[in-house]
């Protein structure tokens, strides 16, 4: 088995080499098949939601290619900045199934494939469009997590290529789930990513979805095809596991989870606030630290709202309590206007909590309750006695 980094490097290099060479249109035989390959979620942040690809096989011509819309180039200038802004270019690539399989085997990520019941002419249309896209600038696109990603593009390609209508039974899923609720089970294994992503998502992520909107998630698309029929026959003719899940030992979450860290911070803050006046320096340091962290988080969220092309990051009501101005208070000398500022911030915190946390957010992210409590306590102390320091005169 190849080491993990080497396997992914080999996959990337093979994609770069085979993509230009893959644009060789050919007439497929009637035995050719189109298969949806669904990759299970992995442990790395980029792999938490799984992945989808199309595998096209034609035994008579020795064809066994995997087409992947989830490829990007780490060498892109300002890679992380463009990723956060939503301006990172993804592209369609093609590689052999053997290379694709080796990379996921190194990751120990389960693979499942579904053979789709396409007619030979439909299979040919799928293959021709993929090959034509590979050889044109259309292979590049701007990735949008909810609306235009490696999975939604495969769904659209298949539905465009099918003659006649497909009957998709959507009764197996709950009605009206929000994007935030759909993401919750995938984020559970990565609690800090869950906190960050839920803070970064705004009001659009809280709108009820229709069934079609669920299909940005690879597992959801796989289940959708399994519940689809055409002329009263299943649209998936065969499902099989290509790579089984490894048996992993149970791992304790440890003390580094957001709930325990923020809970410990709340207890520490309460103890520091109750100390005699001669220990006010400790309370001041903790208080400024809390406001600085909250303010920096607010700056990041405000930046996503103003400059990101990711629509779900817009209209983020959490800016009502994650105020960027907290950073200014944290680094400035004591001022008279702090009491008025703290009063206004408490009011906005209450409104923001009622909009988000008090509605359904608490079930998805209960650890944020600790942070809200710490922040509210700091603002109340700031209103009463700024950072335990006797207020100075001046503006």
mmCIF file with all atom_site columns, N, CA and C in Angstrom, residues 69-107:
data_model
loop_
_atom_site.group_PDB
_atom_site.id
_atom_site.type_symbol
_atom_site.label_atom_id
_atom_site.label_alt_id
_atom_site.label_comp_id
_atom_site.label_asym_id
_atom_site.label_entity_id
_atom_site.label_seq_id
_atom_site.pdbx_PDB_ins_code
_atom_site.Cartn_x
_atom_site.Cartn_y
_atom_site.Cartn_z
_atom_site.occupancy
_atom_site.B_iso_or_equiv
_atom_site.pdbx_formal_charge
_atom_site.auth_seq_id
_atom_site.auth_comp_id
_atom_site.auth_asym_id
_atom_site.auth_atom_id
_atom_site.pdbx_PDB_model_num
ATOM 1   N N  . UNK A 1 69  ? -15.037 16.083 -10.785 1.00 0.00 ? 69  UNK A N  1
ATOM 2   C CA . UNK A 1 69  ? -15.203 17.532 -10.811 1.00 0.00 ? 69  UNK A CA 1
ATOM 3   C C  . UNK A 1 69  ? -14.661 18.213 -9.554  1.00 0.00 ? 69  UNK A C  1
ATOM 4   N N  . UNK A 1 70  ? -14.050 17.462 -8.668  1.00 0.00 ? 70  UNK A N  1
ATOM 5   C CA . UNK A 1 70  ? -13.587 18.039 -7.403  1.00 0.00 ? 70  UNK A CA 1
ATOM 6   C C  . UNK A 1 70  ? -12.101 18.304 -7.349  1.00 0.00 ? 70  UNK A C  1
ATOM 7   N N  . UNK A 1 71  ? -11.463 18.540 -8.474  1.00 0.00 ? 71  UNK A N  1
ATOM 8   C CA . UNK A 1 71  ? -10.016 18.743 -8.527  1.00 0.00 ? 71  UNK A CA 1
ATOM 9   C C  . UNK A 1 71  ? -9.673  20.227 -8.421  1.00 0.00 ? 71  UNK A C  1
ATOM 10  N N  . UNK A 1 72  ? -8.625  20.539 -7.659  1.00 0.00 ? 72  UNK A N  1
ATOM 11  C CA . UNK A 1 72  ? -8.114  21.905 -7.597  1.00 0.00 ? 72  UNK A CA 1
ATOM 12  C C  . UNK A 1 72  ? -6.605  21.852 -7.458  1.00 0.00 ? 72  UNK A C  1
ATOM 13  N N  . UNK A 1 73  ? -5.969  22.987 -7.689  1.00 0.00 ? 73  UNK A N  1
ATOM 14  C CA . UNK A 1 73  ? -4.508  23.067 -7.724  1.00 0.00 ? 73  UNK A CA 1
ATOM 15  C C  . UNK A 1 73  ? -4.005  23.814 -6.492  1.00 0.00 ? 73  UNK A C  1
ATOM 16  N N  . UNK A 1 74  ? -3.260  23.104 -5.623  1.00 0.00 ? 74  UNK A N  1
ATOM 17  C CA . UNK A 1 74  ? -2.711  23.727 -4.422  1.00 0.00 ? 74  UNK A CA 1
ATOM 18  C C  . UNK A 1 74  ? -1.711  24.834 -4.747  1.00 0.00 ? 74  UNK A C  1
ATOM 19  N N  . UNK A 1 75  ? -1.199  24.848 -5.975  1.00 0.00 ? 75  UNK A N  1
ATOM 20  C CA . UNK A 1 75  ? -0.195  25.861 -6.350  1.00 0.00 ? 75  UNK A CA 1
ATOM 21  C C  . UNK A 1 75  ? -0.826  27.167 -6.792  1.00 0.00 ? 75  UNK A C  1
ATOM 22  N N  . UNK A 1 76  ? -2.161  27.261 -6.753  1.00 0.00 ? 76  UNK A N  1
ATOM 23  C CA . UNK A 1 76  ? -2.841  28.498 -7.128  1.00 0.00 ? 76  UNK A CA 1
ATOM 24  C C  . UNK A 1 76  ? -2.383  29.639 -6.232  1.00 0.00 ? 76  UNK A C  1
ATOM 25  N N  . UNK A 1 77  ? -1.976  30.799 -6.786  1.00 0.00 ? 77  UNK A N  1
ATOM 26  C CA . UNK A 1 77  ? -1.578  31.938 -5.945  1.00 0.00 ? 77  UNK A CA 1
ATOM 27  C C  . UNK A 1 77  ? -2.705  32.344 -4.996  1.00 0.00 ? 77  UNK A C  1
ATOM 28  N N  . UNK A 1 78  ? -2.322  32.686 -3.758  1.00 0.00 ? 78  UNK A N  1
ATOM 29  C CA . UNK A 1 78  ? -3.302  33.083 -2.731  1.00 0.00 ? 78  UNK A CA 1
ATOM 30  C C  . UNK A 1 78  ? -4.380  32.018 -2.579  1.00 0.00 ? 78  UNK A C  1
ATOM 31  N N  . UNK A 1 79  ? -3.940  30.763 -2.465  1.00 0.00 ? 79  UNK A N  1
ATOM 32  C CA . UNK A 1 79  ? -4.859  29.622 -2.458  1.00 0.00 ? 79  UNK A CA 1
ATOM 33  C C  . UNK A 1 79  ? -5.920  29.754 -1.374  1.00 0.00 ? 79  UNK A C  1
ATOM 34  N N  . UNK A 1 80  ? -5.514  29.978 -0.109  1.00 0.00 ? 80  UNK A N  1
ATOM 35  C CA . UNK A 1 80  ? -6.479  29.992 0.994   1.00 0.00 ? 80  UNK A CA 1
ATOM 36  C C  . UNK A 1 80  ? -7.377  31.223 0.942   1.00 0.00 ? 80  UNK A C  1
ATOM 37  N N  . UNK A 1 81  ? -6.826  32.356 0.525   1.00 0.00 ? 81  UNK A N  1
ATOM 38  C CA . UNK A 1 81  ? -7.643  33.553 0.394   1.00 0.00 ? 81  UNK A CA 1
ATOM 39  C C  . UNK A 1 81  ? -8.727  33.367 -0.650  1.00 0.00 ? 81  UNK A C  1
ATOM 40  N N  . UNK A 1 82  ? -8.367  32.772 -1.783  1.00 0.00 ? 82  UNK A N  1
ATOM 41  C CA . UNK A 1 82  ? -9.348  32.545 -2.844  1.00 0.00 ? 82  UNK A CA 1
ATOM 42  C C  . UNK A 1 82  ? -10.367 31.482 -2.420  1.00 0.00 ? 82  UNK A C  1
ATOM 43  N N  . UNK A 1 83  ? -9.922  30.517 -1.625  1.00 0.00 ? 83  UNK A N  1
ATOM 44  C CA . UNK A 1 83  ? -10.855 29.499 -1.144  1.00 0.00 ? 83  UNK A CA 1
ATOM 45  C C  . UNK A 1 83  ? -11.909 30.131 -0.235  1.00 0.00 ? 83  UNK A C  1
ATOM 46  N N  . UNK A 1 84  ? -11.464 30.978 0.720   1.00 0.00 ? 84  UNK A N  1
ATOM 47  C CA . UNK A 1 84  ? -12.413 31.623 1.630   1.00 0.00 ? 84  UNK A CA 1
ATOM 48  C C  . UNK A 1 84  ? -13.348 32.570 0.884   1.00 0.00 ? 84  UNK A C  1
ATOM 49  N N  . UNK A 1 85  ? -12.820 33.253 -0.110  1.00 0.00 ? 85  UNK A N  1
ATOM 50  C CA . UNK A 1 85  ? -13.655 34.194 -0.849  1.00 0.00 ? 85  UNK A CA 1
ATOM 51  C C  . UNK A 1 85  ? -14.630 33.474 -1.790  1.00 0.00 ? 85  UNK A C  1
ATOM 52  N N  . UNK A 1 86  ? -14.332 32.225 -2.112  1.00 0.00 ? 86  UNK A N  1
ATOM 53  C CA . UNK A 1 86  ? -15.178 31.507 -3.055  1.00 0.00 ? 86  UNK A CA 1
ATOM 54  C C  . UNK A 1 86  ? -14.768 31.737 -4.490  1.00 0.00 ? 86  UNK A C  1
ATOM 55  N N  . UNK A 1 87  ? -13.506 32.079 -4.707  1.00 0.00 ? 87  UNK A N  1
ATOM 56  C CA . UNK A 1 87  ? -13.014 32.391 -6.045  1.00 0.00 ? 87  UNK A CA 1
ATOM 57  C C  . UNK A 1 87  ? -11.994 31.365 -6.528  1.00 0.00 ? 87  UNK A C  1
ATOM 58  N N  . UNK A 1 88  ? -11.906 30.239 -5.830  1.00 0.00 ? 88  UNK A N  1
ATOM 59  C CA . UNK A 1 88  ? -10.947 29.202 -6.217  1.00 0.00 ? 88  UNK A CA 1
ATOM 60  C C  . UNK A 1 88  ? -11.520 28.378 -7.360  1.00 0.00 ? 88  UNK A C  1
ATOM 61  N N  . UNK A 1 89  ? -10.712 28.200 -8.407  1.00 0.00 ? 89  UNK A N  1
ATOM 62  C CA . UNK A 1 89  ? -11.183 27.448 -9.568  1.00 0.00 ? 89  UNK A CA 1
ATOM 63  C C  . UNK A 1 89  ? -11.012 25.947 -9.338  1.00 0.00 ? 89  UNK A C  1
ATOM 64  N N  . UNK A 1 90  ? -12.108 25.221 -9.480  1.00 0.00 ? 90  UNK A N  1
ATOM 65  C CA . UNK A 1 90  ? -12.074 23.765 -9.524  1.00 0.00 ? 90  UNK A CA 1
ATOM 66  C C  . UNK A 1 90  ? -12.156 23.340 -10.986 1.00 0.00 ? 90  UNK A C  1
ATOM 67  N N  . UNK A 1 91  ? -11.830 22.076 -11.251 1.00 0.00 ? 91  UNK A N  1
ATOM 68  C CA . UNK A 1 91  ? -11.892 21.648 -12.640 1.00 0.00 ? 91  UNK A CA 1
ATOM 69  C C  . UNK A 1 91  ? -12.156 20.151 -12.741 1.00 0.00 ? 91  UNK A C  1
ATOM 70  N N  . UNK A 1 92  ? -12.644 19.770 -13.902 1.00 0.00 ? 92  UNK A N  1
ATOM 71  C CA . UNK A 1 92  ? -12.875 18.361 -14.216 1.00 0.00 ? 92  UNK A CA 1
ATOM 72  C C  . UNK A 1 92  ? -11.554 17.711 -14.602 1.00 0.00 ? 92  UNK A C  1
ATOM 73  N N  . UNK A 1 93  ? -11.315 16.537 -14.059 1.00 0.00 ? 93  UNK A N  1
ATOM 74  C CA . UNK A 1 93  ? -10.114 15.777 -14.420 1.00 0.00 ? 93  UNK A CA 1
ATOM 75  C C  . UNK A 1 93  ? -10.504 14.321 -14.656 1.00 0.00 ? 93  UNK A C  1
ATOM 76  N N  . UNK A 1 94  ? -9.609  13.586 -15.295 1.00 0.00 ? 94  UNK A N  1
ATOM 77  C CA . UNK A 1 94  ? -9.850  12.170 -15.564 1.00 0.00 ? 94  UNK A CA 1
ATOM 78  C C  . UNK A 1 94  ? -8.595  11.385 -15.253 1.00 0.00 ? 94  UNK A C  1
ATOM 79  N N  . UNK A 1 95  ? -8.781  10.208 -14.722 1.00 0.00 ? 95  UNK A N  1
ATOM 80  C CA . UNK A 1 95  ? -7.652  9.338  -14.430 1.00 0.00 ? 95  UNK A CA 1
ATOM 81  C C  . UNK A 1 95  ? -8.114  7.898  -14.524 1.00 0.00 ? 95  UNK A C  1
ATOM 82  N N  . UNK A 1 96  ? -7.183  6.978  -14.461 1.00 0.00 ? 96  UNK A N  1
ATOM 83  C CA . UNK A 1 96  ? -7.560  5.564  -14.483 1.00 0.00 ? 96  UNK A CA 1
ATOM 84  C C  . UNK A 1 96  ? -8.181  5.188  -13.142 1.00 0.00 ? 96  UNK A C  1
ATOM 85  N N  . UNK A 1 97  ? -9.047  4.188  -13.191 1.00 0.00 ? 97  UNK A N  1
ATOM 86  C CA . UNK A 1 97  ? -9.678  3.748  -11.946 1.00 0.00 ? 97  UNK A CA 1
ATOM 87  C C  . UNK A 1 97  ? -8.635  3.188  -10.980 1.00 0.00 ? 97  UNK A C  1
ATOM 88  N N  . UNK A 1 98  ? -7.617  2.525  -11.487 1.00 0.00 ? 98  UNK A N  1
ATOM 89  C CA . UNK A 1 98  ? -6.595  1.936  -10.612 1.00 0.00 ? 98  UNK A CA 1
ATOM 90  C C  . UNK A 1 98  ? -5.893  3.010  -9.785  1.00 0.00 ? 98  UNK A C  1
ATOM 91  N N  . UNK A 1 99  ? -5.569  4.143  -10.408 1.00 0.00 ? 99  UNK A N  1
ATOM 92  C CA . UNK A 1 99  ? -4.905  5.226  -9.677  1.00 0.00 ? 99  UNK A CA 1
ATOM 93  C C  . UNK A 1 99  ? -5.856  5.853  -8.669  1.00 0.00 ? 99  UNK A C  1
ATOM 94  N N  . UNK A 1 100 ? -7.090  6.064  -9.088  1.00 0.00 ? 100 UNK A N  1
ATOM 95  C CA . UNK A 1 100 ? -8.105  6.616  -8.195  1.00 0.00 ? 100 UNK A CA 1
ATOM 96  C C  . UNK A 1 100 ? -8.295  5.716  -6.974  1.00 0.00 ? 100 UNK A C  1
ATOM 97  N N  . UNK A 1 101 ? -8.397  4.434  -7.209  1.00 0.00 ? 101 UNK A N  1
ATOM 98  C CA . UNK A 1 101 ? -8.605  3.463  -6.129  1.00 0.00 ? 101 UNK A CA 1
ATOM 99  C C  . UNK A 1 101 ? -7.417  3.460  -5.159  1.00 0.00 ? 101 UNK A C  1
ATOM 100 N N  . UNK A 1 102 ? -6.198  3.534  -5.691  1.00 0.00 ? 102 UNK A N  1
ATOM 101 C CA . UNK A 1 102 ? -5.010  3.498  -4.831  1.00 0.00 ? 102 UNK A CA 1
ATOM 102 C C  . UNK A 1 102 ? -4.988  4.683  -3.860  1.00 0.00 ? 102 UNK A C  1
ATOM 103 N N  . UNK A 1 103 ? -5.405  5.846  -4.329  1.00 0.00 ? 103 UNK A N  1
ATOM 104 C CA . UNK A 1 103 ? -5.411  7.029  -3.463  1.00 0.00 ? 103 UNK A CA 1
ATOM 105 C C  . UNK A 1 103 ? -6.392  6.862  -2.307  1.00 0.00 ? 103 UNK A C  1
ATOM 106 N N  . UNK A 1 104 ? -7.567  6.347  -2.581  1.00 0.00 ? 104 UNK A N  1
ATOM 107 C CA . UNK A 1 104 ? -8.552  6.171  -1.515  1.00 0.00 ? 104 UNK A CA 1
ATOM 108 C C  . UNK A 1 104 ? -8.223  4.982  -0.624  1.00 0.00 ? 104 UNK A C  1
ATOM 109 N N  . UNK A 1 105 ? -7.535  4.008  -1.178  1.00 0.00 ? 105 UNK A N  1
ATOM 110 C CA . UNK A 1 105 ? -7.074  2.902  -0.346  1.00 0.00 ? 105 UNK A CA 1
ATOM 111 C C  . UNK A 1 105 ? -6.050  3.394  0.670   1.00 0.00 ? 105 UNK A C  1
ATOM 112 N N  . UNK A 1 106 ? -5.174  4.309  0.246   1.00 0.00 ? 106 UNK A N  1
ATOM 113 C CA . UNK A 1 106 ? -4.204  4.884  1.167   1.00 0.00 ? 106 UNK A CA 1
ATOM 114 C C  . UNK A 1 106 ? -4.892  5.684  2.276   1.00 0.00 ? 106 UNK A C  1
ATOM 115 N N  . UNK A 1 107 ? -6.011  6.325  1.944   1.00 0.00 ? 107 UNK A N  1
ATOM 116 C CA . UNK A 1 107 ? -6.788  7.088  2.926   1.00 0.00 ? 107 UNK A CA 1
ATOM 117 C C  . UNK A 1 107 ? -7.669  6.196  3.780   1.00 0.00 ? 107 UNK A C  1
#
